Coordinates of C-alpha atoms and ligand atoms in Angstrom, one line a residue:
X20 CA -39.5 -9.2 -50.8
X21 CA -37.9 -5.8 -52.0
X22 CA -35.1 -4.0 -50.3
X23 CA -36.3 -0.5 -49.3
X24 CA -35.1 2.6 -47.4
X25 CA -36.5 3.0 -44.1
X26 CA -38.5 6.3 -43.4
X27 CA -36.5 8.8 -41.2
X28 CA -39.1 8.6 -38.4
X29 CA -38.5 4.8 -38.2
X30 CA -34.7 5.3 -38.2
X31 CA -35.0 7.8 -35.5
X32 CA -37.2 5.5 -33.5
X33 CA -34.7 2.8 -33.8
X34 CA -32.0 5.0 -32.8
X35 CA -34.0 6.3 -29.9
X36 CA -33.9 3.0 -28.2
X37 CA -30.2 3.2 -28.1
X38 CA -29.6 6.9 -27.6
X39 CA -32.1 7.6 -25.0
X40 CA -33.1 4.3 -23.6
X41 CA -34.8 5.6 -20.3
X42 CA -35.6 9.2 -19.0
X43 CA -32.2 9.5 -17.3
X44 CA -30.4 9.1 -20.7
X45 CA -32.7 11.7 -22.2
X46 CA -32.1 14.1 -19.3
X47 CA -28.3 13.5 -19.8
X48 CA -28.5 14.5 -23.6
X49 CA -30.4 17.7 -22.8
X50 CA -28.4 18.7 -19.7
X51 CA -25.0 18.2 -21.8
X52 CA -26.8 20.2 -24.5
X53 CA -27.2 23.0 -22.1
X54 CA -23.6 22.7 -20.7
X55 CA -22.5 23.0 -24.3
X56 CA -24.6 26.2 -24.8
X57 CA -22.6 27.9 -21.8
X58 CA -25.4 27.9 -19.5
X59 CA -24.6 29.0 -15.9
X60 CA -27.9 27.8 -14.7
X61 CA -29.6 24.5 -15.5
X62 CA -33.0 23.4 -14.1
X63 CA -34.5 19.9 -14.5
X64 CA -37.9 19.2 -13.4
X65 CA -39.6 15.8 -13.9
X66 CA -42.7 14.1 -13.3
X67 CA -43.5 10.5 -12.6
X68 CA -39.8 9.7 -12.6
X69 CA -39.5 11.4 -16.0
X70 CA -41.8 9.1 -17.8
X71 CA -44.7 11.5 -18.3
X72 CA -42.6 14.7 -18.3
X73 CA -39.0 16.0 -18.4
X74 CA -38.4 19.9 -18.6
X75 CA -34.9 21.2 -19.0
X76 CA -34.4 24.9 -18.9
X77 CA -31.2 26.8 -19.3
X78 CA -29.7 30.3 -19.7
X79 CA -27.3 29.4 -22.3
X80 CA -26.8 30.6 -26.0
X81 CA -30.2 29.8 -27.2
X82 CA -31.1 29.2 -30.9
X83 CA -32.6 31.2 -33.6
X84 CA -35.6 30.3 -35.9
X85 CA -33.6 28.4 -38.3
X86 CA -31.5 26.5 -35.8
X87 CA -34.7 25.7 -33.8
X88 CA -35.9 23.7 -36.9
X89 CA -32.6 22.1 -37.7
X90 CA -31.8 20.9 -34.3
X91 CA -34.6 18.3 -34.5
X92 CA -33.1 16.7 -37.5
X93 CA -30.9 13.9 -37.5
X94 CA -27.3 14.3 -37.8
X95 CA -27.5 18.0 -37.4
X96 CA -25.2 19.5 -35.0
X97 CA -23.4 22.8 -34.4
X98 CA -20.4 21.3 -32.5
X99 CA -18.1 19.8 -35.5
X100 CA -17.4 22.9 -37.4
X101 CA -14.1 21.4 -38.9
X102 CA -15.4 17.8 -39.5
X103 CA -12.6 16.7 -37.4
X104 CA -13.7 13.8 -35.0
X105 CA -10.4 14.1 -33.2
X106 CA -11.0 17.5 -32.3
X107 CA -14.0 17.3 -30.2
X108 CA -14.4 20.3 -27.8
X109 CA -18.0 19.7 -26.8
X110 CA -20.0 17.0 -25.0
X111 CA -22.2 16.3 -27.9
X112 CA -21.2 15.9 -31.7
X113 CA -23.2 13.1 -33.1
X114 CA -26.4 15.5 -33.5
X115 CA -28.8 12.6 -33.1
X116 CA -30.2 13.0 -29.4
X117 CA -32.9 15.7 -30.0
X118 CA -33.9 13.8 -33.3
X119 CA -34.2 10.6 -31.4
X120 CA -36.1 12.0 -28.3
X121 CA -38.5 13.8 -30.8
X122 CA -39.1 10.7 -32.6
X123 CA -40.6 8.9 -29.7
X124 CA -42.2 11.6 -27.5
X125 CA -44.0 14.9 -27.6
X126 CA -41.4 17.8 -27.6
X127 CA -41.8 21.4 -27.4
X128 CA -38.7 23.6 -27.6
X129 CA -38.7 27.4 -26.9
X130 CA -35.6 29.3 -27.3
X131 CA -34.2 32.7 -27.7
X132 CA -30.5 33.6 -29.0
X133 CA -28.7 36.6 -27.4
X134 CA -30.3 39.8 -29.1
X135 CA -32.7 37.8 -31.2
X136 CA -36.3 36.9 -31.2
X137 CA -37.9 33.9 -29.4
X138 CA -39.3 31.1 -31.2
X139 CA -41.0 27.8 -30.3
X140 CA -41.4 24.6 -32.1
X141 CA -43.4 21.4 -31.4
X142 CA -42.7 18.0 -32.7
X143 CA -44.8 14.7 -32.1
X144 CA -43.6 11.2 -32.9
X145 CA -41.2 12.7 -35.3
X146 CA -43.6 15.2 -37.1
X147 CA -42.3 18.6 -36.8
X148 CA -44.5 21.7 -36.8
X149 CA -43.6 25.3 -38.1
X150 CA -41.8 27.4 -35.5
X151 CA -44.1 30.2 -34.0
X152 CA -43.1 33.3 -32.2
X153 CA -42.8 33.0 -28.4
X154 CA -42.0 35.1 -25.3
X155 CA -39.2 32.9 -24.0
X156 CA -36.3 34.8 -22.4
X157 CA -32.7 34.2 -23.4
X158 CA -31.7 30.4 -23.2
X159 CA -33.6 27.3 -24.1
X160 CA -36.3 25.4 -22.5
X161 CA -37.1 21.7 -23.9
X162 CA -40.2 19.9 -22.8
X163 CA -40.5 16.1 -23.2
X164 CA -43.8 14.5 -22.6
X165 CA -44.8 10.9 -22.7
X166 CA -41.3 9.5 -23.8
X167 CA -41.8 6.4 -25.9
X168 CA -45.4 6.8 -26.4
X169 CA -44.8 6.3 -29.9
X170 CA -42.9 3.1 -29.4
X171 CA -45.2 1.1 -27.0
X172 CA -42.7 -2.0 -27.0
X173 CA -39.9 0.2 -25.6
X174 CA -42.3 1.9 -23.1
X175 CA -42.8 -1.6 -21.4
X176 CA -39.1 -1.6 -20.4
X177 CA -39.2 1.5 -18.2
X178 CA -39.2 0.8 -14.6
X179 CA -41.1 2.1 -11.7
X180 CA -41.5 5.8 -11.0
X181 CA -38.9 5.5 -8.1
X182 CA -36.2 3.5 -10.0
X183 CA -36.5 6.0 -13.0
X184 CA -36.4 8.8 -10.7
X185 CA -33.4 7.7 -8.7
X186 CA -31.6 7.2 -12.1
X187 CA -32.4 10.7 -13.2
X188 CA -31.2 12.1 -9.8
X189 CA -28.1 10.0 -10.1
X190 CA -27.4 11.3 -13.6
X191 CA -28.0 14.9 -12.7
X192 CA -25.9 14.7 -9.6
X193 CA -23.0 13.2 -11.6
X194 CA -23.2 16.0 -14.2
X195 CA -23.4 18.6 -11.5
X196 CA -20.1 17.1 -9.9
X197 CA -18.5 17.3 -13.1
X198 CA -19.6 21.0 -13.8
X199 CA -19.4 22.8 -10.4
X200 CA -19.2 26.1 -12.3
X201 CA -22.9 26.0 -13.2
X202 CA -25.9 26.0 -11.0
X203 CA -28.0 23.0 -11.0
X204 CA -31.6 22.6 -9.8
X205 CA -33.6 19.4 -9.8
X206 CA -37.2 18.9 -8.9
X207 CA -39.5 15.9 -8.9
X208 CA -43.1 16.1 -8.7
X209 CA -43.0 19.7 -7.9
X210 CA -40.6 19.3 -5.0
X211 CA -36.9 20.5 -5.1
X212 CA -34.3 17.6 -4.6
X213 CA -31.4 19.9 -4.7
X214 CA -30.7 23.5 -5.9
X215 CA -27.1 24.2 -6.1
X216 CA -25.8 27.8 -6.9
X217 CA -23.2 28.3 -9.8
X218 CA -19.4 28.7 -9.2
X219 CA -19.2 26.4 -6.1
X220 CA -16.0 25.0 -4.9
X221 CA -15.6 21.4 -6.0
X222 CA -15.3 19.9 -2.5
X223 CA -18.4 21.8 -1.5
X224 CA -20.3 20.6 -4.5
X225 CA -19.5 17.1 -3.9
X226 CA -20.3 17.2 -0.2
X227 CA -23.7 18.7 -1.1
X228 CA -24.4 15.8 -3.4
X229 CA -22.9 13.0 -1.5
X230 CA -22.9 13.3 2.4
X231 CA -22.5 16.6 4.2
X232 CA -19.5 15.1 6.3
X233 CA -17.5 14.8 2.9
X234 CA -16.8 18.4 3.4
X235 CA -14.5 17.9 6.5
X236 CA -13.6 14.3 6.1
X237 CA -12.2 14.1 2.7
X238 CA -8.6 14.2 1.4
X239 CA -7.4 16.1 -1.8
X240 CA -6.2 13.7 -4.4
X241 CA -3.5 14.8 -7.1
X242 CA -1.3 12.8 -9.2
X243 CA 0.3 12.8 -12.5
X244 CA 1.8 10.1 -14.8
X245 CA 2.6 10.1 -18.5
X246 CA 0.6 13.0 -19.4
X247 CA -2.4 11.8 -17.4
X248 CA -3.7 13.7 -14.4
X249 CA -5.8 12.7 -11.5
X250 CA -7.4 15.0 -9.1
X251 CA -10.4 15.0 -6.9
X252 CA -11.4 14.0 -3.3
X253 CA -11.3 10.8 -1.4
X254 CA -13.1 10.1 2.1
X255 CA -11.0 9.3 5.1
X256 CA -11.2 5.7 6.0
X257 CA -13.5 6.5 8.8
X258 CA -16.1 7.8 6.4
X259 CA -17.9 4.9 4.9
X260 CA -21.3 3.5 3.6
X261 CA -22.8 0.1 3.2
X262 CA -22.8 0.5 -0.7
X263 CA -20.3 1.6 -3.3
X264 CA -23.1 4.3 -4.6
X265 CA -20.8 7.2 -3.8
X266 CA -17.9 6.3 -5.9
X267 CA -17.6 8.6 -8.8
X268 CA -15.3 8.7 -12.0
X269 CA -14.9 11.4 -14.5
X270 CA -12.9 11.1 -17.6
X271 CA -12.1 14.3 -19.5
X272 CA -15.2 15.9 -17.7
X273 CA -17.5 13.3 -18.6
X274 CA -19.1 11.1 -15.9
X275 CA -18.4 7.4 -16.5
X276 CA -19.2 4.3 -15.0
X277 CA -16.3 1.7 -14.9
X278 CA -15.6 -1.1 -12.9
X279 CA -12.0 -0.2 -13.0
X280 CA -12.7 2.4 -10.2
X281 CA -14.5 -0.1 -7.9
X282 CA -11.4 -2.4 -8.1
X283 CA -8.8 0.3 -7.3
X284 CA -10.9 1.7 -4.5
X285 CA -11.2 -1.6 -3.1
X286 CA -7.4 -2.2 -3.4
X287 CA -6.4 1.1 -1.9
X288 CA -8.7 1.0 1.1
X289 CA -8.2 -2.8 1.7
X290 CA -6.2 -2.4 4.9
X291 CA -8.3 0.3 6.4
X292 CA -11.9 -1.0 5.8
X293 CA -14.0 -4.0 6.5
X294 CA -14.7 -5.8 3.2
X295 CA -18.6 -5.0 3.4
X296 CA -17.9 -1.1 3.8
X297 CA -17.3 1.4 1.0
X298 CA -15.4 4.6 1.0
X299 CA -16.7 7.7 -0.8
X300 CA -14.7 9.2 -3.8
X301 CA -15.1 11.4 -6.7
X302 CA -11.9 11.3 -9.0
X303 CA -11.3 13.1 -12.2
X304 CA -9.0 11.9 -14.8
X305 CA -7.6 14.0 -17.6
X306 CA -6.4 11.7 -20.3
X307 CA -5.0 12.7 -23.7
X308 CA -7.9 12.2 -26.2
X309 CA -5.8 9.5 -28.1
X310 CA -5.5 7.5 -25.0
X311 CA -9.1 6.8 -24.3
X312 CA -12.3 6.2 -26.3
X313 CA -15.2 7.6 -24.3
X314 CA -17.8 6.9 -26.9
X315 CA -17.8 3.1 -26.8
X316 CA -21.5 3.4 -26.6
X317 CA -23.4 6.7 -26.9
X318 CA -25.7 6.1 -23.7
X319 CA -23.7 3.6 -21.6
X320 CA -21.1 5.6 -19.9
X321 CA -18.3 3.2 -20.4
X322 CA -14.7 4.2 -21.3
X323 CA -11.8 2.3 -22.9
X324 CA -8.2 3.1 -21.9
X325 CA -5.3 2.4 -24.1
X326 CA -3.2 1.5 -21.0
X327 CA -5.9 0.5 -18.3
X328 CA -3.1 -1.0 -16.1
X329 CA -1.3 2.4 -15.8
X330 CA -4.4 4.2 -15.1
X331 CA -5.3 1.6 -12.4
X332 CA -1.9 1.8 -10.7
X333 CA -2.1 5.6 -10.8
X334 CA -5.4 5.5 -9.0
X335 CA -4.4 3.0 -6.5
X336 CA -1.1 4.6 -5.6
X337 CA -2.5 8.3 -5.2
X338 CA -5.5 6.9 -3.1
X339 CA -3.0 4.9 -0.9
X340 CA -0.6 7.9 -0.6
X341 CA -3.4 10.1 0.6
X342 CA -4.7 7.4 3.1
X343 CA -1.1 7.0 4.6
X344 CA -0.5 10.7 5.0
X345 CA -4.2 11.4 6.1
X346 CA -4.1 8.1 8.1
X347 CA -2.9 9.8 11.5
X348 CA -5.9 12.1 11.5
X349 CA -9.2 11.2 13.1
X350 CA -12.3 12.1 11.3
X351 CA -13.5 15.5 12.3
X352 CA -16.9 14.5 11.9
X353 CA -16.3 11.6 14.4
X354 CA -15.3 14.2 17.0
X355 CA -18.0 16.5 15.8
X356 CA -20.6 13.7 16.1
X357 CA -19.4 12.9 20.0
X358 CA -19.7 16.7 20.6
X359 CA -23.2 16.7 19.1
X360 CA -24.3 13.7 21.3
X361 CA -22.8 15.0 24.3
X362 CA -24.3 18.4 23.7
X363 CA -27.7 16.9 23.3
X364 CA -27.4 15.1 26.4
X365 CA -26.5 18.0 28.3
X366 CA -29.3 19.9 26.9
X367 CA -31.7 17.0 28.1
X368 CA -30.2 16.8 31.4
X369 CA -30.2 20.5 32.0
X370 CA -33.7 20.9 30.8
X371 CA -35.9 21.8 33.9
X372 CA -37.8 18.7 35.1
X373 CA -40.8 19.1 37.4
X374 CA -41.2 15.6 38.4
X375 CA -38.0 14.8 40.5
X376 CA -38.4 11.4 41.8
X377 CA -36.4 10.3 44.6
X378 CA -36.3 7.0 43.3
X379 CA -34.4 8.2 40.0
X380 CA -31.6 6.1 38.5
X381 CA -28.9 5.7 41.1
X382 CA -25.6 7.4 40.5
X383 CA -22.3 5.5 40.6
X384 CA -21.1 6.6 43.9
X385 CA -17.6 7.8 44.5
X386 CA -15.8 5.2 46.5
X387 CA -14.4 7.8 48.8
X388 CA -17.7 9.8 48.7
X389 CA -17.2 13.3 47.6
X390 CA -18.2 15.9 45.0
X391 CA -21.9 16.3 44.7
X392 CA -23.4 15.9 41.3
X393 CA -25.9 18.4 40.3
X394 CA -29.5 17.0 40.8
X395 CA -30.4 17.6 37.1
X396 CA -27.9 15.3 36.1
X397 CA -29.3 12.4 38.0
X398 CA -32.5 12.4 36.0
X399 CA -32.6 11.2 32.3
X400 CA -29.0 11.2 31.9
X401 CA -27.6 8.5 33.9
X402 CA -25.0 7.6 31.2
X403 CA -23.8 11.1 31.0
X404 CA -23.4 11.2 34.7
X405 CA -21.5 8.1 34.8
X406 CA -19.2 9.2 32.0
X407 CA -18.7 12.6 33.8
X408 CA -18.0 10.8 37.0
X409 CA -15.6 8.5 35.3
X410 CA -13.7 11.3 33.7
X411 CA -13.5 13.4 37.0
X412 CA -12.8 10.8 39.5
X413 CA -9.2 9.9 38.5
X414 CA -8.3 13.4 38.9
X415 CA -10.0 13.5 42.4
X416 CA -7.9 10.5 43.4
X417 CA -5.3 9.7 40.6
X418 CA -4.1 6.3 40.3
X419 CA -5.8 4.5 43.2
X420 CA -9.3 5.0 42.0
X421 CA -8.6 3.4 38.6
X422 CA -8.5 -0.2 40.2
X423 CA -8.1 -1.1 43.8
X424 CA -5.2 -3.2 42.8
X425 CA -3.4 -0.3 41.1
X426 CA -2.7 1.2 44.7
X427 CA 0.8 -0.3 44.5
X428 CA 1.6 1.1 41.1
X429 CA 3.9 4.3 40.8
X430 CA 1.7 7.1 39.7
X431 CA 3.2 8.9 36.5
X432 CA 5.7 11.5 37.6
X433 CA 4.2 14.8 37.1
X434 CA 7.1 16.1 35.0
X435 CA 7.1 13.2 32.8
X436 CA 3.4 13.6 32.2
X437 CA 3.9 17.3 31.4
X438 CA 6.4 16.4 28.7
X439 CA 4.3 13.8 27.2
X440 CA 1.6 16.3 26.7
X441 CA 3.7 17.7 23.8
X442 CA 3.0 14.5 21.9
X443 CA 0.1 14.5 19.5
X444 CA -1.8 12.1 21.5
X445 CA -0.7 13.5 24.8
X446 CA -0.2 12.0 28.3
X447 CA -2.4 9.0 29.4
X448 CA -4.2 10.3 32.7
X449 CA -6.6 7.5 33.2
X450 CA -8.3 4.4 32.0
X451 CA -12.1 4.2 32.1
X452 CA -14.2 1.2 31.6
X453 CA -11.2 -0.9 31.2
X454 CA -11.2 0.0 27.6
X455 CA -10.8 3.8 26.9
X456 CA -7.5 5.7 27.8
X457 CA -8.1 9.4 28.6
X458 CA -5.1 11.3 27.6
X459 CA -4.4 15.0 28.1
X460 CA -2.8 17.0 25.2
X461 CA -1.7 20.5 25.0
X462 CA -4.9 21.7 23.4
X463 CA -7.5 19.4 24.9
X464 CA -8.0 15.7 25.4
X465 CA -8.0 12.3 23.5
X466 CA -10.1 9.3 24.1
X467 CA -8.5 6.2 22.8
X468 CA -10.2 2.8 22.2
X469 CA -7.4 0.7 23.5
X470 CA -8.4 -2.5 21.6
X471 CA -9.1 -0.9 18.3
X472 CA -5.9 1.1 18.5
X473 CA -3.7 -2.0 19.6
X474 CA -5.2 -4.1 17.1
X475 CA -4.0 -1.5 14.4
X476 CA -0.4 -1.8 15.8
X477 CA -0.2 -5.5 15.8
X478 CA -1.7 -5.6 12.3
X479 CA 0.9 -3.1 11.0
X480 CA 3.6 -5.0 12.8
X481 CA 2.4 -8.3 11.2
X482 CA 2.5 -6.6 7.8
X483 CA 6.1 -5.0 8.4
X484 CA 7.4 -8.5 9.4
X485 CA 5.6 -10.3 6.5
X486 CA 7.4 -8.0 4.0
X487 CA 10.7 -8.2 5.9
X488 CA 11.9 -11.6 6.9
X489 CA 8.5 -13.3 7.5
X490 CA 6.3 -13.6 10.6
X491 CA 8.1 -14.6 13.6
X492 CA 7.1 -17.8 15.0
X493 CA 7.0 -19.0 18.6
X494 CA 7.0 -23.0 19.0
X495 CA 4.5 -24.3 21.4
X496 CA 6.0 -26.9 24.0
X497 CA 3.1 -29.2 23.6
X498 CA 1.3 -29.0 20.4
X499 CA -2.3 -27.9 20.6
X500 CA -4.7 -30.5 19.4
X501 CA -7.9 -28.8 17.8
X502 CA -11.1 -30.8 16.8
X503 CA -13.4 -29.1 14.4
X504 CA -15.7 -29.8 11.5
X505 CA -14.1 -31.5 8.7
X506 CA -14.7 -28.9 6.1
X507 CA -13.0 -26.3 8.4
X508 CA -9.8 -28.4 9.0
X509 CA -9.6 -29.2 5.3
X510 CA -9.8 -25.6 4.4
X511 CA -7.0 -24.8 6.9
X512 CA -4.8 -27.8 5.7
X513 CA -5.4 -26.6 2.0
X514 CA -3.4 -23.5 3.1
X515 CA -0.7 -24.9 5.2
X516 CA 2.1 -23.2 3.5
X517 CA 0.3 -19.7 3.6
X518 CA -0.4 -20.1 7.2
X519 CA 3.2 -21.1 7.9
X520 CA 4.3 -17.9 6.2
X521 CA 1.8 -16.2 8.6
X522 CA 3.6 -17.9 11.5
X523 CA 1.1 -20.5 12.2
X524 CA 2.3 -24.3 11.8
X525 CA -0.3 -26.9 11.6
X526 CA -0.4 -30.5 10.7
X527 CA -3.2 -33.0 10.2
X528 CA -4.0 -35.2 13.3
X529 CA -6.7 -37.5 12.2
X530 CA -10.1 -36.5 10.6
X531 CA -11.3 -33.3 11.6
X532 CA -8.3 -32.8 14.0
X533 CA -5.3 -30.5 13.6
X534 CA -2.1 -30.1 15.6
X535 CA -0.9 -26.6 16.1
X536 CA 2.9 -26.6 16.6
X537 CA 3.7 -22.9 16.4
X538 CA 1.9 -19.6 16.5
X539 CA 3.2 -15.9 15.6
X540 CA 5.4 -14.7 18.3
X541 CA 3.5 -11.3 18.3
X542 CA 0.4 -13.1 19.8
X543 CA 1.8 -12.9 23.1
X544 CA 1.8 -15.0 26.1
X545 CA -1.5 -16.7 26.3
X546 CA -3.5 -16.3 23.2
X547 CA -6.5 -18.4 22.7
X548 CA -5.2 -20.8 20.0
X549 CA -8.4 -22.6 19.7
X550 CA -10.4 -19.5 18.9
X551 CA -7.8 -18.1 16.6
X552 CA -7.6 -21.1 14.6
X553 CA -11.4 -21.4 14.4
X554 CA -11.8 -17.9 13.4
X555 CA -9.1 -18.5 10.5
X556 CA -11.0 -21.5 9.3
X557 CA -14.1 -19.4 9.2
X558 CA -12.3 -16.6 7.2
X559 CA -11.1 -19.2 4.8
X560 CA -14.3 -20.9 4.3
X561 CA -16.0 -17.6 3.8
X562 CA -13.6 -16.3 1.1
X563 CA -13.0 -19.6 -0.7
X564 CA -15.4 -19.0 -3.5
X565 CA -13.9 -15.7 -4.3
X566 CA -12.0 -16.1 -7.4
X567 CA -10.9 -12.5 -8.6
X568 CA -7.4 -11.5 -8.8
X569 CA -7.5 -9.4 -5.6
X570 CA -9.0 -12.2 -3.6
X571 CA -5.6 -13.7 -2.6
X572 CA -4.2 -10.6 -1.3
X573 CA -7.4 -9.7 0.4
X574 CA -7.6 -13.1 2.2
X575 CA -4.0 -12.6 3.3
X576 CA -5.0 -9.4 4.9
X577 CA -8.1 -10.9 6.3
X578 CA -6.1 -13.6 7.9
X579 CA -3.5 -11.0 9.3
X580 CA -6.3 -8.9 10.6
X581 CA -7.8 -11.9 12.4
X582 CA -4.7 -12.7 14.0
X583 CA -4.0 -9.0 14.9
X584 CA -7.4 -9.1 16.6
X585 CA -6.3 -11.9 18.8
X586 CA -2.9 -10.4 19.5
X587 CA -4.2 -7.2 20.8
X588 CA -5.2 -6.0 24.2
X589 CA -8.7 -7.0 24.9
X590 CA -11.1 -4.5 26.0
X591 CA -11.5 -5.1 29.7
X592 CA -8.0 -5.4 30.4
X593 CA -6.7 -2.9 32.9
X594 CA -3.6 -1.0 31.7
X595 CA -0.8 0.6 33.7
X596 CA 0.0 4.2 33.0
X597 CA 3.3 3.4 31.4
X598 CA 1.7 0.9 29.2
X599 CA -0.8 3.3 28.1
X600 CA 1.7 5.9 27.3
X601 CA 3.6 3.3 25.4
X602 CA 0.5 2.5 23.3
X603 CA 0.1 6.2 22.6
X604 CA 3.6 6.7 21.4
X605 CA 3.5 3.6 19.2
X606 CA 0.2 4.8 17.7
X607 CA 2.0 8.2 16.9
X608 CA 4.8 6.3 15.1
X609 CA 2.6 3.7 13.2
X610 CA 1.1 4.6 9.8
X611 CA -2.9 4.7 9.7
X612 CA -3.3 4.4 13.2
X613 CA -6.2 6.8 13.1
X614 CA -8.5 3.8 12.5
X615 CA -8.6 0.1 13.2
X616 CA -8.6 -2.3 10.3
X617 CA -12.2 -2.2 10.0
X618 CA -12.5 1.5 9.4
X619 CA -13.7 2.5 13.0
X620 CA -11.7 5.5 14.6
X621 CA -9.1 4.2 17.3
X622 CA -9.2 7.8 19.1
X623 CA -11.4 10.9 19.2
X624 CA -10.0 14.3 20.0
X625 CA -11.9 17.0 21.9
X626 CA -10.1 20.5 21.9
X627 CA -10.4 22.7 24.9
X628 CA -12.2 24.9 22.6
X629 CA -14.8 22.3 22.1
X630 CA -15.0 21.5 25.7
X631 CA -15.5 25.2 26.6
X632 CA -18.4 25.4 24.2
X633 CA -20.1 22.3 25.9
X634 CA -20.0 24.2 29.1
X635 CA -21.2 27.4 27.5
X636 CA -18.1 29.3 28.1
X637 CA -17.8 30.1 24.5
Ligands
ADP11 P1 -25.3 17.4 -30.4 O1 -25.6 17.9 -29.1 O2 -24.6 16.0 -30.7 O3 -24.9 18.4 -31.5 P2 -28.2 17.3 -30.3 O4 -29.2 16.4 -31.0 O5 -28.1 16.9 -28.7 O6 -26.8 16.9 -30.8 O7 -28.5 18.8 -30.4 C1 -28.5 19.3 -31.8 C2 -28.1 20.6 -31.8 O8 -29.1 21.5 -31.3 C3 -26.8 21.1 -31.1 O9 -25.7 20.9 -32.0 C4 -27.1 22.6 -30.7 O10 -26.7 23.3 -31.8 C5 -28.7 22.7 -30.5 N1 -29.0 22.7 -29.3 C6 -29.6 21.7 -28.5 N2 -29.9 21.9 -27.2 C7 -29.5 23.2 -26.9 C8 -29.6 24.1 -26.1 N3 -30.0 23.8 -24.9 N4 -29.2 25.5 -26.2 C9 -28.5 25.8 -27.3 N5 -28.5 24.9 -28.5 C10 -29.0 23.6 -28.3
MG12 MG1 -26.3 16.8 -27.5

């Protein structure tokens, strides 16, 4: 056998497998070319997930006849005028994308440079035709049909239409986030997926591509360290999804995919979100070129940082900072959602109904008899009526009506109540359904979920004690003996020392049996020790097979959170007015009290303005 030089077409076909890989990668290369050409509008339309057709059209600088022929050649680029690899000012520079795509597909390019003639060129499986005159307006349109038709082996690796389409959509979304200055349109099978105008504000662009709530419920992130700057937006802890899909990282303007971000986000939100929920973030790093290698692989958007630990700590601390300052803030969309629901119910309740039946759902009656409820409320909106009733009743008969046993309690002195209204969470006026505190503020009302709120407070206290002198214990007069499955008791005994730090003293007491000698003092007078210990065992069994470095800290937090849940006021427990007010004041003084440790809001706020809207006064 003799060594020979491979023909160009073959070289390009081999390169295509790496450079374009799948339709989404071809789209990325072409859209980046449009951005490099200074386009202010970029339109991508695909058929069949991009497998049969990709068209990318832009209003950028365009190409003349000569450039149109050259752009299809390998290693032909206009973007490295000084032959200086360290001075890269464009997204492209290798000059191999178009050559690779044209080697494996049927490509047609039409283009016109400013003030020049329009030309069109075709290329099939690497065979270029001569350019012919065309009528294209300024800018460029590239049509790619039957990607990989020339390399059937490669073609087999393409996934379903849906999978390829989703990859294209994700790619164009990321590029559109990185370039809010340009307009982006994406269409699939003739249907518009999104159409974003040029010159959008970043936050607006992100919300349009992620979820609309991001507009209201995201915090701005800015930080800087050793010449690296971080900017972008991160969702409030009350905004979360079941997958980490909406977590985006951009390095020097390029979308990248890096596990680094997932880890950072997890660490930063650990305290405020359940483990199976994921926050929404879009972060932009500007890093001096010598600190990062973005081109580890031309198609895979990986990055390599010289000092990854520094970058990680920069991201985590910036996110944590924002969560702590934004923590005492209830998600606006949560209140908005509540308003929408009430509004819809009201509309339904007030809609004329011609089938009034006397046997409609019974209204909860006032104990003392009293205000008539409009008949229309009685139909179809039982829950609303009940809610309305519960809100009004205490005002009709303050104190006594909350619970019969409350009659002996002193009502809150009116003056004290008025003073308390100046606090952000206001003055507690009533408790309803033994779980919701209704407080009056200067500008409206606040509804607090007492269990969620208290759980947060206990959790924060546990953390403070742990950081300070260790969690305070309270010895049990007689040890509590608990029988459980052997695996569960072993899991607990394996962590005797850690549990002791957390305030729980246990010792073995025969197979599958434990003795509990002390519990955290914060758990109060009559905690259900059996339940607590079983929950902790479950927690340990569940997390035992996690080995990554954050697992230990995460587990500690999970344990604390389980204990906090046990140590907090149950829903269903009646509270005195002074207890409720004390809870509100503690919430105001506690970081992150806007959500419980599972990311659910602890309170929602309705302004008088909102309430007036509901009543059609505004
Ligand atoms: P690279 O982007 O690395 O230079 P490509 O193969 O992607 O390599 O493109 C080759 C050349 O074709 C570019 O350098 C550019 O001059 C030209 N080109 C490609 N697409 C466009 C476009 N949409 N508008 C103007 N010029 C383009
Ligand atoms: Mg390019």
